[in-house]
Coordinates of N, CA and C in Angstrom, one line a residue:
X819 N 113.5 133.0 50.8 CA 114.4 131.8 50.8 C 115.6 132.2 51.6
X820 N 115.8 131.4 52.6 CA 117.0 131.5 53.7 C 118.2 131.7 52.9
X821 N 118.2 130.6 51.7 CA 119.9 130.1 51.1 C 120.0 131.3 50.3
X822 N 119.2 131.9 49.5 CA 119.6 133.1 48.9 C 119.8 134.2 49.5
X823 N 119.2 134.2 51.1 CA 119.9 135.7 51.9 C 120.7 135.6 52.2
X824 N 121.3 134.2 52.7 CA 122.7 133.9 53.0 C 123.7 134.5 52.4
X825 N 123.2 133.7 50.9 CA 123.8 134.0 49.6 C 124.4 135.5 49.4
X826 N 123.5 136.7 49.4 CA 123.3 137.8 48.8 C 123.9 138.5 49.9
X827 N 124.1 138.3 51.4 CA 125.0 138.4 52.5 C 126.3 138.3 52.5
X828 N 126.9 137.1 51.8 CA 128.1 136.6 51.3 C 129.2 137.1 50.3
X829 N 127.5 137.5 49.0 CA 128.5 138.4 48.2 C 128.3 139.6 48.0
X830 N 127.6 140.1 49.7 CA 128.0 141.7 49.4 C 126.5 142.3 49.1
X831 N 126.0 141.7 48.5 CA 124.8 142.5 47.4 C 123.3 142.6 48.8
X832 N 123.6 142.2 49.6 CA 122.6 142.8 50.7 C 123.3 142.7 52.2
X833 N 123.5 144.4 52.3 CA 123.9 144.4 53.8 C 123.5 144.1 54.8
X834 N 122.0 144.0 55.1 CA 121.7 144.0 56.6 C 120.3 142.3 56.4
X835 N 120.5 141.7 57.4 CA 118.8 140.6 57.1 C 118.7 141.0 58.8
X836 N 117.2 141.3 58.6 CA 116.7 141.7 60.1 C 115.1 140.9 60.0
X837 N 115.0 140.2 60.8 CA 113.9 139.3 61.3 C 113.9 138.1 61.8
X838 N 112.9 137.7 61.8 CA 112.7 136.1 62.4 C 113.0 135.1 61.6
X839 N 113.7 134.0 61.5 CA 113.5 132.9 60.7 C 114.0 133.8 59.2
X840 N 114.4 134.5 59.4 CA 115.2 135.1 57.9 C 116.4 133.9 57.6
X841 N 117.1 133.7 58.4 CA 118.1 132.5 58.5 C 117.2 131.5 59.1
X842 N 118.3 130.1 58.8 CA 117.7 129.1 59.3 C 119.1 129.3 60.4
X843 N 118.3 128.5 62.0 CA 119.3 128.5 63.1 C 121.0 127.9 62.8
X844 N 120.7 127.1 61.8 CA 122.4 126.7 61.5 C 123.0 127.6 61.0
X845 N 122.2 128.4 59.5 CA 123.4 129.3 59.1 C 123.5 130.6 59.7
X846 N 122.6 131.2 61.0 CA 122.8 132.1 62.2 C 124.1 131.8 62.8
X847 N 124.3 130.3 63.2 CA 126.0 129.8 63.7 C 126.7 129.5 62.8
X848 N 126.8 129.1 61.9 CA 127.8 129.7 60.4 C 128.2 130.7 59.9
X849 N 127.2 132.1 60.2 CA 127.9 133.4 60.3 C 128.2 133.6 61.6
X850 N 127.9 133.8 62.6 CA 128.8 133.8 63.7 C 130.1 133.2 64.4
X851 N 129.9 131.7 63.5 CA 131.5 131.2 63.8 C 132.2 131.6 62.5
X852 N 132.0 130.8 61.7 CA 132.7 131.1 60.3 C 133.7 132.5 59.8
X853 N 132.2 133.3 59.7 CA 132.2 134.9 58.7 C 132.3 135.7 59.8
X854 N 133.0 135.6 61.2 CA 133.0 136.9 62.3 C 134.2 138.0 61.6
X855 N 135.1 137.8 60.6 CA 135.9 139.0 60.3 C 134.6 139.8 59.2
X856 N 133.8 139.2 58.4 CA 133.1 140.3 57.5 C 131.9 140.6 58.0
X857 N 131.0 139.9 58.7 CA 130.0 139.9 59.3 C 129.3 139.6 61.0
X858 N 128.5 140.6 61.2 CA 128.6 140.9 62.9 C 127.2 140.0 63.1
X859 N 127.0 139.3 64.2 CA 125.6 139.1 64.4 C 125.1 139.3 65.7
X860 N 123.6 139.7 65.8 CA 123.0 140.3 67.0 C 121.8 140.1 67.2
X861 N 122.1 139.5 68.2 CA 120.2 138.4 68.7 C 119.7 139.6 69.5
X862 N 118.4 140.3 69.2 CA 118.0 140.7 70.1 C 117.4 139.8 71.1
X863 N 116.2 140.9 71.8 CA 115.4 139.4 73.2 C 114.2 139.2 72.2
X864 N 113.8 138.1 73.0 CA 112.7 137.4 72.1 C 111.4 138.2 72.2
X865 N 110.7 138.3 71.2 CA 109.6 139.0 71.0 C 108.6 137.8 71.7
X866 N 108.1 136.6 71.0 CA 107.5 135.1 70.9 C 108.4 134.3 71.3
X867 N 108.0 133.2 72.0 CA 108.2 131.8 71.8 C 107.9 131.0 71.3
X868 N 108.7 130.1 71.0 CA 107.9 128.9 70.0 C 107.4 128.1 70.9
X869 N 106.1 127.7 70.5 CA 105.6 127.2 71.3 C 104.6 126.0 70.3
X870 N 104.6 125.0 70.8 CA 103.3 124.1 70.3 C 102.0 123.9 70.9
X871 N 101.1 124.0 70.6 CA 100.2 124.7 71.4 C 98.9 122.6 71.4
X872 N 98.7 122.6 72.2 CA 98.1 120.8 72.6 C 96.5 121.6 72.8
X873 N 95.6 121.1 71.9 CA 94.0 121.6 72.3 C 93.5 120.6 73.5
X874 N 93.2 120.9 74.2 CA 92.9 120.2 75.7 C 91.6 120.0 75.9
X875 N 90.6 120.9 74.8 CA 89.6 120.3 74.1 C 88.6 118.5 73.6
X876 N 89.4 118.5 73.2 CA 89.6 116.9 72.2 C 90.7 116.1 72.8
X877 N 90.0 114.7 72.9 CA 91.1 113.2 73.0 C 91.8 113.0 72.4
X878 N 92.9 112.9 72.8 CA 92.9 112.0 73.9 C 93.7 113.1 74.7
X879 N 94.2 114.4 74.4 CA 95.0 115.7 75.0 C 93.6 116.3 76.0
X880 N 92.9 115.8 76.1 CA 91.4 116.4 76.9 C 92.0 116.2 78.5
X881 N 92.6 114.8 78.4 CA 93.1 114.3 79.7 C 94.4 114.7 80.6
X882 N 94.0 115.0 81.5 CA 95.6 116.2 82.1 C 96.7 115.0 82.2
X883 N 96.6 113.8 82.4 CA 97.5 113.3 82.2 C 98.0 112.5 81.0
X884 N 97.5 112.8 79.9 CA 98.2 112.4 78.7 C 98.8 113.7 78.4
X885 N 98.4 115.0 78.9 CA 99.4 116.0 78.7 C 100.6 116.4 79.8
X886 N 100.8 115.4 80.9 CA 101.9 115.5 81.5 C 102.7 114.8 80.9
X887 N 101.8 113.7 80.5 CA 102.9 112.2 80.3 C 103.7 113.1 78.7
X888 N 103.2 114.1 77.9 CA 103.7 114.0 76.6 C 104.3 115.6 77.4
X889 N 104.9 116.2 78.3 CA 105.5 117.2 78.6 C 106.4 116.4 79.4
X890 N 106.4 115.8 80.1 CA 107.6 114.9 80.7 C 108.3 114.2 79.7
X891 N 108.1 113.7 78.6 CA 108.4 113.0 77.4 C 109.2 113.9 76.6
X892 N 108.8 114.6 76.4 CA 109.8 115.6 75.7 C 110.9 116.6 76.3
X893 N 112.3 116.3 75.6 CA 113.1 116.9 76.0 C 113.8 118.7 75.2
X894 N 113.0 119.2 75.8 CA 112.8 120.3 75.2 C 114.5 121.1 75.2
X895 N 115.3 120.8 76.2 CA 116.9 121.6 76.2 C 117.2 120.8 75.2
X896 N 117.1 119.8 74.4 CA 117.4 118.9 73.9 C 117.3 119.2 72.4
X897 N 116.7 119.7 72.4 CA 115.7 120.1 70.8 C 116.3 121.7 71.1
X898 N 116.3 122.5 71.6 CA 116.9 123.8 71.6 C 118.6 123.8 71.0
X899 N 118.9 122.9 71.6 CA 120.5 122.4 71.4 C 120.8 122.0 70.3
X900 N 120.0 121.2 69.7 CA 120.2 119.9 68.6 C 119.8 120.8 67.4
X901 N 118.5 121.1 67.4 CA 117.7 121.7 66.5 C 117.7 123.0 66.3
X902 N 118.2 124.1 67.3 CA 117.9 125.8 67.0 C 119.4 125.7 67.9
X903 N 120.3 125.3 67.6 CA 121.5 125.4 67.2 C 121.8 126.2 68.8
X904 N 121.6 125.7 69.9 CA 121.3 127.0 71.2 C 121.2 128.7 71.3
X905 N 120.0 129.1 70.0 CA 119.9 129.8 69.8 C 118.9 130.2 70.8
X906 N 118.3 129.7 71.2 CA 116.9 130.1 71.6 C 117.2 129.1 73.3
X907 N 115.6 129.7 74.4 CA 116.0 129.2 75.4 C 115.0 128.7 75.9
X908 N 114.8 127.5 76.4 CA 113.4 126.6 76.5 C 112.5 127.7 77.5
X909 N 111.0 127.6 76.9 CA 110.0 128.4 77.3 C 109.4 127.4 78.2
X910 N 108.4 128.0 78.9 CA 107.5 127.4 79.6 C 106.6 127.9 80.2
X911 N 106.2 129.1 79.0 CA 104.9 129.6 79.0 C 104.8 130.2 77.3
X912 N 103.8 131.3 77.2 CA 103.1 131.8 76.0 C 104.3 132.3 75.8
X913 N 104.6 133.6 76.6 CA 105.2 134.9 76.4 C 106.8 134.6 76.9
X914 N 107.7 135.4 76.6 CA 109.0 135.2 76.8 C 108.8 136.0 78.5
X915 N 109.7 135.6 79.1 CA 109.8 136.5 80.2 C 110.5 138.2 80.1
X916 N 111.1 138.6 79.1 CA 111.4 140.0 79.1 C 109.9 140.5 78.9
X917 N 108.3 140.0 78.3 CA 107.3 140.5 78.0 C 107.2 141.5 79.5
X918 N 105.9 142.7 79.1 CA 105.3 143.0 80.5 C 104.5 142.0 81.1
X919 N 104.5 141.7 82.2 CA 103.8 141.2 83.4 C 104.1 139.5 83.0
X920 N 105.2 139.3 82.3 CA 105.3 137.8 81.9 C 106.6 137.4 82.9
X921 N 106.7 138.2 83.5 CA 107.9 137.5 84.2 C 107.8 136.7 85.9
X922 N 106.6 136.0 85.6 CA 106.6 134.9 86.9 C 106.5 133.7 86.6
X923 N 106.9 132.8 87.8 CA 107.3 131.7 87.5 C 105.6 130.6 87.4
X924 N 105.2 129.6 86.7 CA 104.6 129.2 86.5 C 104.9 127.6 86.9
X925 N 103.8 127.1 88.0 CA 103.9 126.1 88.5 C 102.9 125.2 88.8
X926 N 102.0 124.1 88.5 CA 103.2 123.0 88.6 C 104.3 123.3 87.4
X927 N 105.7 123.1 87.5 CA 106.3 122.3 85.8 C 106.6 121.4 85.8
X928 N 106.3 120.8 84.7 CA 106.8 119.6 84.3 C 107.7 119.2 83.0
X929 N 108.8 119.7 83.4 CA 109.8 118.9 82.6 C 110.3 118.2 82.6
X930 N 111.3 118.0 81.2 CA 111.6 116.8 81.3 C 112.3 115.6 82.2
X931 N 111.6 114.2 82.0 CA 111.5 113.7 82.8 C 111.2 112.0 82.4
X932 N 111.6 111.6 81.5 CA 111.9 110.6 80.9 C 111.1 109.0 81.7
X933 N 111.6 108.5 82.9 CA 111.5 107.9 83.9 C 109.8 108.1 84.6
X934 N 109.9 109.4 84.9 CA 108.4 109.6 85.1 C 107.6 109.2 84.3
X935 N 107.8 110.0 83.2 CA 106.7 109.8 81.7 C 106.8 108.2 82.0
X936 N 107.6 107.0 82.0 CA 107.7 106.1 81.4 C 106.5 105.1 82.6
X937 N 106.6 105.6 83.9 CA 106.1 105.1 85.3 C 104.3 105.8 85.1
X938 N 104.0 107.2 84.7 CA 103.2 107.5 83.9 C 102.3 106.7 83.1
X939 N 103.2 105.8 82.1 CA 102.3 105.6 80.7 C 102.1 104.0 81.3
X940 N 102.0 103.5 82.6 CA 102.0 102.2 83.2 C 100.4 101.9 82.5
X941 N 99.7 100.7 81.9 CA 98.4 101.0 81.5 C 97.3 100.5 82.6
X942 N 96.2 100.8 83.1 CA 95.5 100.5 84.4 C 95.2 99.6 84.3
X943 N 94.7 99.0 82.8 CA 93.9 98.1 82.1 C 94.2 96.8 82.6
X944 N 95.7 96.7 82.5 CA 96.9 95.6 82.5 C 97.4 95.4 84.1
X945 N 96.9 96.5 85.0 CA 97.4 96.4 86.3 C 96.2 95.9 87.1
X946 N 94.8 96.2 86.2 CA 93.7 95.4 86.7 C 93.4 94.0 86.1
X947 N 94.0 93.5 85.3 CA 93.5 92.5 85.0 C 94.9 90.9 85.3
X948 N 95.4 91.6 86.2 CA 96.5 91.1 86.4 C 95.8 89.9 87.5
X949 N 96.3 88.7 87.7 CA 96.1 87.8 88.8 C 96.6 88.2 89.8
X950 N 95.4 88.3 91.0 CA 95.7 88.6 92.6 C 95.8 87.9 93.5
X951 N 95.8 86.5 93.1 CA 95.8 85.3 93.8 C 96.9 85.2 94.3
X952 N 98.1 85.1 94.2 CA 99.4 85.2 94.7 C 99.5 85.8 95.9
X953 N 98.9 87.3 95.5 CA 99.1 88.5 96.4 C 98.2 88.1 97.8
X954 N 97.0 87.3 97.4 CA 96.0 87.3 98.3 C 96.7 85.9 98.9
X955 N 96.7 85.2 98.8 CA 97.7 83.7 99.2 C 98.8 84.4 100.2
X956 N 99.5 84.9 99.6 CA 100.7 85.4 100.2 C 100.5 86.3 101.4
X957 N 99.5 87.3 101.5 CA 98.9 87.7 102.6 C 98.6 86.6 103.5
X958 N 97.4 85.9 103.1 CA 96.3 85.1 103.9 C 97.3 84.3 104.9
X959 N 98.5 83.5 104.3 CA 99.5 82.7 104.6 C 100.6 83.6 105.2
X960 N 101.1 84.7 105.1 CA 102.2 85.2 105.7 C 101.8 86.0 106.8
X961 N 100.4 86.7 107.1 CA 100.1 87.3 107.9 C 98.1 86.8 108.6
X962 N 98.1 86.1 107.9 CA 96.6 85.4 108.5 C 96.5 84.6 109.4
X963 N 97.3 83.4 109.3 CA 97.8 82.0 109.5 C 98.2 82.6 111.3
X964 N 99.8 83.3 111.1 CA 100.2 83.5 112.1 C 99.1 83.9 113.0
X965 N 98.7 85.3 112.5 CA 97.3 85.7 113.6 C 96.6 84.9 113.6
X966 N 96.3 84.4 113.4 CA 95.2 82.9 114.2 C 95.8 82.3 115.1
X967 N 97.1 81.6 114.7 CA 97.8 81.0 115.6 C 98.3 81.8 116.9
X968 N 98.3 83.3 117.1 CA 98.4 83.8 117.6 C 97.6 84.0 118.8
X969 N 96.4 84.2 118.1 CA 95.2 84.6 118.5 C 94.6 83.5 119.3
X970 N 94.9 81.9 119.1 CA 94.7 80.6 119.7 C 95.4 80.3 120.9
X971 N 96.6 80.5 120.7 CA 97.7 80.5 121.6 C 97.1 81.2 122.9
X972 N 97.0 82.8 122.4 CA 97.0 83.2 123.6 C 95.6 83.0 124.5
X973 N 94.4 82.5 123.6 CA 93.3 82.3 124.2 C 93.4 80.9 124.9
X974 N 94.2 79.9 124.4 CA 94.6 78.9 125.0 C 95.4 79.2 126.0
X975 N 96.2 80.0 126.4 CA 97.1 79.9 127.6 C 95.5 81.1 128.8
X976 N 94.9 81.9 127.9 CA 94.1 82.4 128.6 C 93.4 81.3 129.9
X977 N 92.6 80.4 128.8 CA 91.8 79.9 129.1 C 91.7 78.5 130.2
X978 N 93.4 78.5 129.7 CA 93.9 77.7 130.7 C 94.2 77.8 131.8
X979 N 94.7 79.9 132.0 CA 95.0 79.7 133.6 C 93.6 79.8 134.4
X980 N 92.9 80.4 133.6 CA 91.3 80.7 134.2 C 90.4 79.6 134.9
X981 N 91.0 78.6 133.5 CA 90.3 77.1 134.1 C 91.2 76.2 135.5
X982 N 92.4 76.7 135.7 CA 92.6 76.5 136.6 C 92.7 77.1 137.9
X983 N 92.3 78.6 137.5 CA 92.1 79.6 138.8 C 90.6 79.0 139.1
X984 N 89.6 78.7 138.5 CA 88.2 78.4 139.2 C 88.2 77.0 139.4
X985 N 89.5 76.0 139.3 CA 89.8 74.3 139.6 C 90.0 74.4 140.9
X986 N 90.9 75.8 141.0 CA 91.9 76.0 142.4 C 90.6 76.3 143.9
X987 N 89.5 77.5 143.1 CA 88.7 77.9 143.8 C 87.9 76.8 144.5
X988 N 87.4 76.3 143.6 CA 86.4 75.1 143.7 C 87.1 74.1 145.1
X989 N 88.1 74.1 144.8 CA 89.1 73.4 145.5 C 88.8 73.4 146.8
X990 N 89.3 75.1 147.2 CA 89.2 75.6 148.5 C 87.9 75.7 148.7
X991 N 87.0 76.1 147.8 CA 85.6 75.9 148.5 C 85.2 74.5 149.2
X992 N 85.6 73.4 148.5 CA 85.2 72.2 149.1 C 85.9 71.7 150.1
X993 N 87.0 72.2 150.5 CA 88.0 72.1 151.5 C 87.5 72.4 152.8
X994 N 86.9 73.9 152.2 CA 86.3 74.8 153.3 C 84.9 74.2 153.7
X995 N 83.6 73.7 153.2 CA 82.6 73.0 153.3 C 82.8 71.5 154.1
X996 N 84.2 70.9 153.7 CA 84.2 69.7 154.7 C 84.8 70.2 155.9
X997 N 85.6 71.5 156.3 CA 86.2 71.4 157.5 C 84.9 72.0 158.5
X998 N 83.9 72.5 157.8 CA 82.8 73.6 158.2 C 82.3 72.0 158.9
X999 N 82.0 71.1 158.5 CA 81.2 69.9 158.7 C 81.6 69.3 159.9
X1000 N 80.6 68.1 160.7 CA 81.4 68.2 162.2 C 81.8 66.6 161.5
X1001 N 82.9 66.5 162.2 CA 83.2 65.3 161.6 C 83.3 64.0 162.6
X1002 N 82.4 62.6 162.1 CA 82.3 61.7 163.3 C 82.7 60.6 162.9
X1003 N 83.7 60.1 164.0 CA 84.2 58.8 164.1 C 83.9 58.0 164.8
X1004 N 83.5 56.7 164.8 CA 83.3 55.7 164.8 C 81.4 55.3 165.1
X1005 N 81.0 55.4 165.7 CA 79.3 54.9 165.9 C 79.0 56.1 166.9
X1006 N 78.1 57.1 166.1 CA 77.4 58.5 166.5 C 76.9 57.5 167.9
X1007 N 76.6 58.4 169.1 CA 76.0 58.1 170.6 C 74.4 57.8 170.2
X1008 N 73.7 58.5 169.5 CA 71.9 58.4 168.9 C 72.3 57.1 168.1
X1009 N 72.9 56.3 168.0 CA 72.6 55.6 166.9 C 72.4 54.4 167.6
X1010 N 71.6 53.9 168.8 CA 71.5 52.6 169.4 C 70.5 52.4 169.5

């Protein structure tokens, strides 16, 4: 029981408490601020982390993104601060980094991240069953319409000078066919 080592600390009748969780993290900062003229305190380095361990096994934690969305969600400096009194320093792995061969950095991370998690937990369900009529309208009409009209225009001005480059031809061809022709005025000489 924490309250009685405190206790038995207090009045003398036990000198030293050495372990883990022998105190609870507040009364670790209770003797540290409070009792610093009768009592000394000394964190070694961390042996373990605390850690909560998600079986990735079983549903709905099976899915890598319901275990982003619930590691972005949680604000782990937050709970170090609040709750273990800043005793301790957010992990983000098994082993503490003083361990051997524990001292590399581990990546992706995902911390906290509130906003993410919340853009995350959007549901598909609800993003599929949503009406697309708007969206499809609003295309068809903002960028369909014009391209047609676009596409008419310019086949109309096409088609127009074309039809009048082969009006023009025609033209000169028949120009050219009547001047080729002999041309006779008044009563041909054979004709008596």
């Amino acid at each position: 029981d924490s309250d009685a080592i405190a206790a038995a600390l207090l009045d003398g009748s036990l000198d030293v408490a050495v372990g883990d969780k022998v105190l609870k993290p507040e009364q670790v900062r209770e003797f540290s601020r409070e009792h610093v003229a009768t009592h000394s305190f000394v964190n070694g380095p961390p042996l373990l982390n605390q850690i909560v361990v998600i079986n990735a096994a079983k549903a709905p934690t099976s899915d890598i993104e319901v275990r982003k969305l619930l590691m972005h969600s949680i604000d782990k400096a937050r709970i170090v601060a609040d709750e273990l009194y800043g005793q301790a320093q957010v992990a983000d792995s098994m082993f503490p980094k003083d361990a051997p061969y524990c001292d590399i950095d581990l990546t992706p991370r995902w911390d906290y991240d509130l906003q993410k998690a919340q853009l995350m937990n959007c549901q598909p369900e609800a993003a599929a069953a949503e009406d697309h009529l708007p969206l499809i309208l609003g295309l068809t009409l903002g960028i369909g319409i014009p391209l047609l009209l676009g596409i008419g225009a310019a086949s109309f001005f096409y088609g127009r000078r074309s039809g009048y480059d082969r009006l023009d031809k025609e033209q000169k061809e028949q120009r050219k066919r009547e001047l080729e022709e002999p041309v006779t005025v008044g009563v041909p000489e054979n004709a008596a």
